[in-house]
Amino acid sequence: MDPVPTPAEKLLAVDRELSRLDARRAQLLDRRAWLLRALQPPAPWGGPPQAQPWGAWGAPPPGVARASARHGAQHVLLTLGGLLLAVAAIAFTLFSWGSLGIGGRTAVLVTVTAGALAAPALLLRRRLSATADAVAALAMLLTLLDAVAWYGLTGPDLGGAAYAAVAFGVLAAAWTAYGLLVRGLSLPLPAAVLAGQLPLVLWAWAAGAGALGHGWALLVTAVADGAVALWVTRRGVRVTAGVCAAVTGAWALLVALVESVWPSGVVGALAPGALLLAGAAAALYAGRRMPDRLAPVAGAVAGLAAVAAVGGPVRAAAGPEWAVVGYLLCGVALVAVVRVPLSAAVRTGVLVAAAAVAAGSVLWTLPSVVLVLGGPLSGSGDVWAGAPEGFRAALDARWPWGAPAPVVLLLTAVVLGAVYRRGVPGRPADARLRTAAGAGALGSGWAGVLLVVVALDVPYPVALLVEVALVAGLLVVAVSGADRPAGVVRTALGCAVVGGGSLVALSLAAEPATYAVTLALCALAAGAAVRARAAAVRAVTAGAAVLVAVVPACALGPSLGLPVAAGALPVLMVPASTVALGAVLRRRPVAVVVESAGAFAALVAVAVAVTDAGYWALVLALCGVLASATAVRPERRRTAGAAAVALFVAAAWVRLAAWEVTAPEAYTLPVTLPALAVGVLRRRRDPEASSWTAYGAGLAVTLVPGVVAVWTDPGWLRPLLLGLGALALTLAGARFRLAAPLLLGGGALALVGLHELTPFVAQVAGALPRWLPPALAGVLLLVVGATYERRMRDARRLREALTRLR
């Protein structure tokens, strides 16, 4: 019978086969790259670019290609011809006009203009529409030049602005009549619309009208454009008129808005308000005749213009401080538009305008809210300096606190709360609208109450009680949110977290307040985590409870009079409790959040103890014990075990540094040898165990302090012994295919060798010219770039080889 191969022989055979497969894969990749280069034809030097495919169906048919080329050439020729004639006409008007008498001028004007205007009709009869459009454009340019030329004869008596207003009015009428008489031309009617934008504005300028006069001229022009866009059937004319109506109407409303914001009294605010109301009426009428996709825009413009019209006199009467309240009230009044017999699209636009006014009012209060929430952080450097007298003193903020901001927030909260409860009258129920209204009402109400407390400047203890009550109410809303939209629950939870953080910073002003507030918040968050049904709410509140508990734990040391570093020991009670709690929660999602928060508390303890090496080593060791206790659980064994090993090793290094040990091997080797023995036993019982788990900690305990000592030791014995030991570990790791001895030993050997070569490298670097190192670096980069693909393949093979190590 054939002998059965041992597992070691099977493993060796598998490794050999994998090596052959890697070599074959590299050969195939090289062959594939060569074939790809061979298949690519060389690009012709200076050859024409390749033609783009015809859509998604290949090349165009020959007839289509010829037609496209013919039409393209025709358009190019017509465009160039028109430009040349236009240049000639302009040159004649500027340079040769003055040399002709009155008769010659009249003859030239009549002859050239009449011929240019009559030619498109003849061309259209022969079905040369493109040529007719080009000649018509030239004819309209000639009429414009005629107007400029006639200005020299009759214009100075009228003045430049007045003559321009009359000229553009006459041109608009003439081009309109020309476009209606000569049917088939696409340019005269849109050009007439464009020319019609200027007469009223120029006439207002000539008459010396003010800003409102120009605004009325723009608005009347916009109304005329809107009438053309609504009643004319030609698409080009409708589009041109619609764009012109939007631009001129926007300018008119902008002029009226500027005049309304800075009026000269209540009476002075009525005139721009009338202009705004007229613009709102025009936009509302246009919205009723527009398609449904554009009607909401007209409704929104009408709503905003109406709010600005009514809010201007309110601003002038109440003063700039209360102006936002006036605008907000006007925006709230827009909701009554649902009772007006308008189309659903227009009503939607008006409601969007109301929402925009409310959002703008809330944004106006945002600096005050940020100052209230972030004010305690600005004074957090004076911890336990004593309880201030009032809330404003605790905020350490200099801000003109007044009533408008809280009034705006509370009024917004009331309106949004009504929308959340009852919806918008006349509109079907909308889940998204209800969610947005509920979230906005909750956030605005919470911020409004905070600003009320600041505006009243209540005593410091009362302010703390109010903020604790607010956090408790928000947590109740978040916990009992089974029948509430998810957006409302998330808003309540976010406000509770932000308010709780600000409250913790506010409580640091006095020692009793710190303990009372943080313990109360910790209890509230823990209770919310127990009662919450949603997994996300439970996780956030549980993590917040742990983080808040860190504050009284950090305060316990100073309260007991302990040294600063010794104050880290009470902080370790928080991660110890999270370890026990994580063992109870097991695999629940909230366990990850709780244990992560506990790990953060452990980091805080390590940071507090860093000022004293002895306490630092003790805290690191205790954290290692906690990590080892967590590693007992199978689902946490990998991450917690690695953390425990790292913490124990770090504690050993810190302790050696605290004792000022100059020969760390005498202390680390007695730890390394038993650790390696335990690792050998572990590998015998579980051959699949990683070498990092079995040998990593034991080897690092000696190698890392030894390498540090080598770099501070001028002798030769320690580098020699450590280098020999690292070489032996590297060879052993390569022989038995173990990652930990191979990488740790190789790294230590490289660092020892670099230490020994450092003096010689310094001497060589001093002897070399300054330009040589940059040149060598450049050559290296070029070589690496040229062989990038090969280097990537080598890196992949190295990574695969390392992953196969145990």
Tab-separated table of C-alpha atoms in Angstrom, residues 15-29 793 796-798 800-801 804:
chain	number	residue	atom	x	y	z
A	15	ASP	CA	2.772	25.795	-1.582
A	16	ARG	CA	4.782	24.539	-4.552
A	17	GLU	CA	1.689	24.440	-6.732
A	18	LEU	CA	0.741	27.998	-5.688
A	19	SER	CA	4.245	29.213	-6.551
A	20	ARG	CA	3.983	27.637	-10.012
A	21	LEU	CA	0.576	29.245	-10.521
A	22	ASP	CA	1.969	32.657	-9.522
A	23	ALA	CA	4.826	32.323	-11.993
A	24	ARG	CA	2.480	31.208	-14.765
A	25	ARG	CA	0.097	34.110	-14.018
A	26	ALA	CA	2.936	36.620	-14.303
A	27	GLN	CA	3.963	35.132	-17.691
A	28	LEU	CA	0.406	35.330	-18.995
A	29	LEU	CA	0.023	38.949	-17.858
A	793	ARG	CA	2.615	42.708	-9.813
A	796	ARG	CA	0.592	41.816	-5.267
A	797	ARG	CA	2.696	38.678	-5.106
A	798	LEU	CA	4.352	39.902	-1.896
A	800	GLU	CA	-0.341	37.216	-1.321
A	801	ALA	CA	2.758	35.597	0.148
A	804	ARG	CA	-0.403	32.922	3.387
